PDB file of C-alpha atoms in Angstrom:
ATOM      1  CA  UNK A 226      -3.076 -82.339 -15.297  1.00  0.00           C
ATOM      2  CA  UNK A 227      -3.484 -82.452 -19.041  1.00  0.00           C
ATOM      3  CA  UNK A 228      -2.985 -79.296 -21.024  1.00  0.00           C
ATOM      4  CA  UNK A 229      -2.645 -78.311 -24.662  1.00  0.00           C
ATOM      5  CA  UNK A 230       0.637 -79.245 -26.276  1.00  0.00           C
ATOM      6  CA  UNK A 231       2.622 -76.128 -27.125  1.00  0.00           C
ATOM      7  CA  UNK A 232       4.875 -75.904 -30.142  1.00  0.00           C
ATOM      8  CA  UNK A 233       7.081 -72.967 -29.229  1.00  0.00           C
ATOM      9  CA  UNK A 234       9.312 -70.712 -31.326  1.00  0.00           C
ATOM     10  CA  UNK A 235      11.256 -68.099 -29.380  1.00  0.00           C
ATOM     11  CA  UNK A 236      12.931 -65.138 -31.089  1.00  0.00           C
ATOM     12  CA  UNK A 237      16.420 -64.449 -29.643  1.00  0.00           C
ATOM     13  CA  UNK A 238      15.226 -60.965 -28.589  1.00  0.00           C
ATOM     14  CA  UNK A 239      13.484 -62.682 -25.627  1.00  0.00           C
ATOM     15  CA  UNK A 240      16.901 -63.694 -24.286  1.00  0.00           C
ATOM     16  CA  UNK A 241      17.909 -66.858 -22.492  1.00  0.00           C
ATOM     17  CA  UNK A 242      17.822 -65.817 -18.835  1.00  0.00           C
ATOM     18  CA  UNK A 243      14.288 -67.226 -18.509  1.00  0.00           C
ATOM     19  CA  UNK A 244      13.191 -70.721 -19.500  1.00  0.00           C
ATOM     20  CA  UNK A 245      10.364 -69.380 -21.681  1.00  0.00           C
ATOM     21  CA  UNK A 246       9.316 -72.848 -22.793  1.00  0.00           C
ATOM     22  CA  UNK A 247       8.868 -74.067 -19.215  1.00  0.00           C
ATOM     23  CA  UNK A 248       7.042 -70.852 -18.296  1.00  0.00           C
ATOM     24  CA  UNK A 249       4.655 -71.250 -21.255  1.00  0.00           C
ATOM     25  CA  UNK A 250       3.946 -74.879 -20.378  1.00  0.00           C
ATOM     26  CA  UNK A 251       3.208 -73.966 -16.742  1.00  0.00           C
ATOM     27  CA  UNK A 252       0.854 -71.236 -17.985  1.00  0.00           C
ATOM     28  CA  UNK A 253      -0.921 -73.759 -20.240  1.00  0.00           C
ATOM     29  CA  UNK A 254      -1.316 -76.197 -17.334  1.00  0.00           C
ATOM     30  CA  UNK A 255      -2.716 -73.505 -15.037  1.00  0.00           C
ATOM     31  CA  UNK A 256      -5.093 -72.299 -17.747  1.00  0.00           C
ATOM     32  CA  UNK A 257      -6.299 -75.859 -18.364  1.00  0.00           C
ATOM     33  CA  UNK A 258      -6.906 -76.262 -14.631  1.00  0.00           C
ATOM     34  CA  UNK A 259      -9.335 -73.337 -14.671  1.00  0.00           C
ATOM     35  CA  UNK A 260     -10.765 -73.646 -18.186  1.00  0.00           C
ATOM     36  CA  UNK A 261     -11.222 -77.413 -18.266  1.00  0.00           C
ATOM     37  CA  UNK A 262     -12.095 -77.493 -21.959  1.00  0.00           C
ATOM     38  CA  UNK A 263      -8.342 -76.961 -22.423  1.00  0.00           C
ATOM     39  CA  UNK A 264      -7.385 -79.891 -20.171  1.00  0.00           C
ATOM     40  CA  UNK A 265      -6.670 -82.225 -23.069  1.00  0.00           C
ATOM     41  CA  UNK A 266      -3.432 -83.279 -24.701  1.00  0.00           C
ATOM     42  CA  UNK A 267      -5.208 -83.636 -28.047  1.00  0.00           C
ATOM     43  CA  UNK A 268      -5.135 -79.839 -28.395  1.00  0.00           C
ATOM     44  CA  UNK A 269      -2.156 -78.218 -30.069  1.00  0.00           C
ATOM     45  CA  UNK A 270      -1.114 -74.551 -29.891  1.00  0.00           C
ATOM     46  CA  UNK A 271       1.596 -72.804 -31.848  1.00  0.00           C
ATOM     47  CA  UNK A 272       3.190 -70.174 -29.587  1.00  0.00           C
ATOM     48  CA  UNK A 273       5.579 -67.674 -31.134  1.00  0.00           C
ATOM     49  CA  UNK A 274       7.461 -65.319 -28.865  1.00  0.00           C
ATOM     50  CA  UNK A 275       8.334 -62.738 -31.500  1.00  0.00           C
ATOM     51  CA  UNK A 276       9.730 -59.261 -31.837  1.00  0.00           C
ATOM     52  CA  UNK A 277       7.535 -56.190 -32.305  1.00  0.00           C
ATOM     53  CA  UNK A 278       8.146 -55.988 -36.058  1.00  0.00           C
ATOM     54  CA  UNK A 279       6.694 -59.452 -36.671  1.00  0.00           C
ATOM     55  CA  UNK A 280       3.629 -58.749 -34.528  1.00  0.00           C
ATOM     56  CA  UNK A 281       3.203 -55.324 -36.155  1.00  0.00           C
ATOM     57  CA  UNK A 282       3.149 -56.927 -39.622  1.00  0.00           C
ATOM     58  CA  UNK A 283       0.637 -59.592 -38.542  1.00  0.00           C
ATOM     59  CA  UNK A 284      -1.563 -57.057 -36.756  1.00  0.00           C
ATOM     60  CA  UNK A 285      -1.594 -54.866 -39.868  1.00  0.00           C
ATOM     61  CA  UNK A 286      -2.297 -57.764 -42.221  1.00  0.00           C
ATOM     62  CA  UNK A 287      -4.979 -59.573 -40.200  1.00  0.00           C
ATOM     63  CA  UNK A 288      -6.542 -56.869 -38.044  1.00  0.00           C
ATOM     64  CA  UNK A 289      -5.900 -53.713 -40.131  1.00  0.00           C
ATOM     65  CA  UNK A 290      -4.138 -52.148 -37.131  1.00  0.00           C
ATOM     66  CA  UNK A 291      -0.845 -50.520 -38.090  1.00  0.00           C
ATOM     67  CA  UNK A 292       0.998 -51.099 -34.831  1.00  0.00           C
ATOM     68  CA  UNK A 293       2.317 -53.938 -32.720  1.00  0.00           C
ATOM     69  CA  UNK A 294       0.154 -55.287 -29.903  1.00  0.00           C
ATOM     70  CA  UNK A 295       1.020 -57.389 -26.880  1.00  0.00           C
ATOM     71  CA  UNK A 296      -0.511 -60.694 -28.002  1.00  0.00           C
ATOM     72  CA  UNK A 297      -2.313 -61.909 -31.096  1.00  0.00           C
ATOM     73  CA  UNK A 298      -4.472 -65.005 -31.076  1.00  0.00           C
ATOM     74  CA  UNK A 299      -5.624 -66.804 -34.175  1.00  0.00           C
ATOM     75  CA  UNK A 300      -8.153 -69.491 -33.219  1.00  0.00           C
ATOM     76  CA  UNK A 301      -8.584 -72.384 -35.598  1.00  0.00           C
ATOM     77  CA  UNK A 302     -11.593 -73.916 -33.854  1.00  0.00           C
ATOM     78  CA  UNK A 303     -14.929 -72.404 -32.925  1.00  0.00           C
ATOM     79  CA  UNK A 304     -16.019 -72.486 -29.290  1.00  0.00           C
ATOM     80  CA  UNK A 305     -18.316 -75.414 -30.154  1.00  0.00           C
ATOM     81  CA  UNK A 306     -15.437 -77.307 -31.790  1.00  0.00           C
ATOM     82  CA  UNK A 307     -13.238 -76.689 -28.726  1.00  0.00           C
ATOM     83  CA  UNK A 308     -15.946 -78.094 -26.458  1.00  0.00           C
ATOM     84  CA  UNK A 309     -16.381 -81.087 -28.813  1.00  0.00           C
ATOM     85  CA  UNK A 310     -12.616 -81.710 -28.861  1.00  0.00           C
ATOM     86  CA  UNK A 311     -12.689 -81.666 -25.059  1.00  0.00           C
ATOM     87  CA  UNK A 312     -15.221 -84.539 -25.102  1.00  0.00           C
ATOM     88  CA  UNK A 313     -13.724 -86.551 -27.959  1.00  0.00           C
ATOM     89  CA  UNK A 314     -10.049 -87.480 -27.871  1.00  0.00           C
ATOM     90  CA  UNK A 315     -10.171 -88.246 -31.613  1.00  0.00           C
ATOM     91  CA  UNK A 316     -11.440 -84.757 -32.509  1.00  0.00           C
ATOM     92  CA  UNK A 317      -9.180 -82.405 -34.500  1.00  0.00           C
ATOM     93  CA  UNK A 318      -6.872 -80.610 -32.164  1.00  0.00           C
ATOM     94  CA  UNK A 319      -5.115 -77.588 -33.699  1.00  0.00           C
ATOM     95  CA  UNK A 320      -6.427 -74.934 -31.336  1.00  0.00           C
ATOM     96  CA  UNK A 321      -4.602 -72.044 -32.999  1.00  0.00           C
ATOM     97  CA  UNK A 322      -1.670 -69.667 -32.926  1.00  0.00           C
ATOM     98  CA  UNK A 323      -0.489 -67.213 -30.265  1.00  0.00           C
ATOM     99  CA  UNK A 324       2.119 -64.553 -30.966  1.00  0.00           C
ATOM    100  CA  UNK A 325       3.615 -62.334 -28.249  1.00  0.00           C
ATOM    101  CA  UNK A 326       5.547 -59.120 -28.993  1.00  0.00           C
ATOM    102  CA  UNK A 327       8.673 -58.733 -26.878  1.00  0.00           C
ATOM    103  CA  UNK A 328       8.946 -54.934 -26.892  1.00  0.00           C
ATOM    104  CA  UNK A 329       5.275 -54.319 -26.138  1.00  0.00           C
ATOM    105  CA  UNK A 330       5.338 -56.964 -23.401  1.00  0.00           C
ATOM    106  CA  UNK A 331       8.466 -55.428 -21.865  1.00  0.00           C
ATOM    107  CA  UNK A 332       7.023 -51.882 -21.908  1.00  0.00           C
ATOM    108  CA  UNK A 333       3.685 -52.977 -20.440  1.00  0.00           C
ATOM    109  CA  UNK A 334       5.431 -54.980 -17.716  1.00  0.00           C
ATOM    110  CA  UNK A 335       7.418 -51.885 -16.713  1.00  0.00           C
ATOM    111  CA  UNK A 336       4.239 -49.759 -16.697  1.00  0.00           C
ATOM    112  CA  UNK A 337       2.504 -52.323 -14.476  1.00  0.00           C
ATOM    113  CA  UNK A 338       5.505 -52.711 -12.183  1.00  0.00           C
ATOM    114  CA  UNK A 339       5.809 -56.462 -12.803  1.00  0.00           C
ATOM    115  CA  UNK A 340       8.504 -58.606 -14.373  1.00  0.00           C
ATOM    116  CA  UNK A 341       8.434 -59.454 -18.055  1.00  0.00           C
ATOM    117  CA  UNK A 342       7.998 -63.119 -17.022  1.00  0.00           C
ATOM    118  CA  UNK A 343       4.846 -62.322 -15.037  1.00  0.00           C
ATOM    119  CA  UNK A 344       3.342 -60.205 -17.799  1.00  0.00           C
ATOM    120  CA  UNK A 345       4.219 -62.747 -20.516  1.00  0.00           C
ATOM    121  CA  UNK A 346       2.578 -65.452 -18.396  1.00  0.00           C
ATOM    122  CA  UNK A 347      -0.587 -63.360 -18.155  1.00  0.00           C
ATOM    123  CA  UNK A 348      -0.581 -62.792 -21.918  1.00  0.00           C
ATOM    124  CA  UNK A 349      -0.169 -66.520 -22.606  1.00  0.00           C
ATOM    125  CA  UNK A 350      -3.090 -67.338 -20.292  1.00  0.00           C
ATOM    126  CA  UNK A 351      -5.160 -64.569 -21.905  1.00  0.00           C
ATOM    127  CA  UNK A 352      -4.322 -65.801 -25.403  1.00  0.00           C
ATOM    128  CA  UNK A 353      -5.096 -69.435 -24.586  1.00  0.00           C
ATOM    129  CA  UNK A 354      -8.520 -68.402 -23.316  1.00  0.00           C
ATOM    130  CA  UNK A 355      -9.120 -66.559 -26.592  1.00  0.00           C
ATOM    131  CA  UNK A 356      -8.170 -69.707 -28.500  1.00  0.00           C
ATOM    132  CA  UNK A 357     -10.711 -71.622 -26.398  1.00  0.00           C
ATOM    133  CA  UNK A 358     -13.426 -69.226 -27.560  1.00  0.00           C
ATOM    134  CA  UNK A 359     -13.549 -66.786 -24.650  1.00  0.00           C
ATOM    135  CA  UNK A 360     -13.810 -63.167 -25.768  1.00  0.00           C
ATOM    136  CA  UNK A 361     -13.737 -60.116 -23.500  1.00  0.00           C
ATOM    137  CA  UNK A 362     -14.753 -57.903 -26.420  1.00  0.00           C
ATOM    138  CA  UNK A 363     -18.256 -59.430 -26.617  1.00  0.00           C
ATOM    139  CA  UNK A 364     -19.540 -57.585 -23.564  1.00  0.00           C
ATOM    140  CA  UNK A 365     -19.034 -56.960 -19.882  1.00  0.00           C
ATOM    141  CA  UNK A 366     -20.277 -60.370 -18.720  1.00  0.00           C
ATOM    142  CA  UNK A 367     -17.857 -62.166 -21.051  1.00  0.00           C
ATOM    143  CA  UNK A 368     -15.031 -59.845 -20.010  1.00  0.00           C
ATOM    144  CA  UNK A 369     -15.673 -60.569 -16.334  1.00  0.00           C
ATOM    145  CA  UNK A 370     -15.828 -64.311 -16.980  1.00  0.00           C
ATOM    146  CA  UNK A 371     -12.557 -64.246 -18.902  1.00  0.00           C
ATOM    147  CA  UNK A 372     -10.807 -62.076 -16.304  1.00  0.00           C
ATOM    148  CA  UNK A 373     -11.992 -64.430 -13.540  1.00  0.00           C
ATOM    149  CA  UNK A 374     -10.487 -67.411 -15.373  1.00  0.00           C
ATOM    150  CA  UNK A 375      -7.242 -65.460 -15.846  1.00  0.00           C
ATOM    151  CA  UNK A 376      -7.103 -64.549 -12.151  1.00  0.00           C
ATOM    152  CA  UNK A 377      -7.636 -68.185 -11.124  1.00  0.00           C
ATOM    153  CA  UNK A 378      -5.003 -69.534 -13.530  1.00  0.00           C
ATOM    154  CA  UNK A 379      -2.450 -66.921 -12.465  1.00  0.00           C
ATOM    155  CA  UNK A 380      -3.198 -67.530  -8.771  1.00  0.00           C
ATOM    156  CA  UNK A 381      -2.345 -71.212  -9.297  1.00  0.00           C
ATOM    157  CA  UNK A 382       1.089 -69.983 -10.382  1.00  0.00           C
ATOM    158  CA  UNK A 383       1.444 -67.587  -7.443  1.00  0.00           C
ATOM    159  CA  UNK A 384       0.884 -64.508  -9.613  1.00  0.00           C
ATOM    160  CA  UNK A 385      -1.156 -61.609  -8.227  1.00  0.00           C
ATOM    161  CA  UNK A 386      -4.410 -60.407  -9.791  1.00  0.00           C
ATOM    162  CA  UNK A 387      -3.396 -58.320 -12.822  1.00  0.00           C
ATOM    163  CA  UNK A 388      -6.751 -56.523 -12.730  1.00  0.00           C
ATOM    164  CA  UNK A 389      -6.585 -55.439  -9.080  1.00  0.00           C
ATOM    165  CA  UNK A 390      -7.020 -51.711  -8.686  1.00  0.00           C
ATOM    166  CA  UNK A 391      -4.582 -50.102  -6.285  1.00  0.00           C
ATOM    167  CA  UNK A 392      -5.775 -47.245  -4.119  1.00  0.00           C
TER     168      UNK A 392
END
C-alpha cells in the first residue's frame, strides 16, 4: 500500500522506548488505506513530535491561541490540489506539516485510559486527514465523515474506536 512519505523529527522528550518513526509510518499507511487520496508516494509530510513549548509557540503564532494543543496541522495543498495530486504522479506533493505536543498527548492519553502510543497514533491519523482537506470543524456531517475515516484507519491497526461512548 502506498502512503505519504513522512519526514520525521522526534524531540528527545518522546523517549526511545517506542519506535515512533515506525508507528507514524504504520499510521500513514492505515490512513491511506481508508482515505485513498493519501495512497500515493508522491505526497510528503513533515511530522514533528515536539514538546509542549514548541507547540504552544506555534499555536500562539498561527492560531492566536495562547496554549499548547495536542496536534497542529498546516496543510500546504487545498483539498482540490490533494485530489489532483492523487490522480497525477507528477503533481506537487508537499502535503503539509504535523506537529504533536508530547505533554498534551501524554495527559490526554491518561485521561482516556489509553497508552501514549495509541493516542499519538490517533492524532497522526487525525492530522493526516486534516492535511488531506478533511475538516471536522466545518459541520456535523464533515465531523462524522472524518471520525469514520479515523475509526477505520485505527481499526486496521487494531486500535479501538476512540469516539466510542462507554456506559
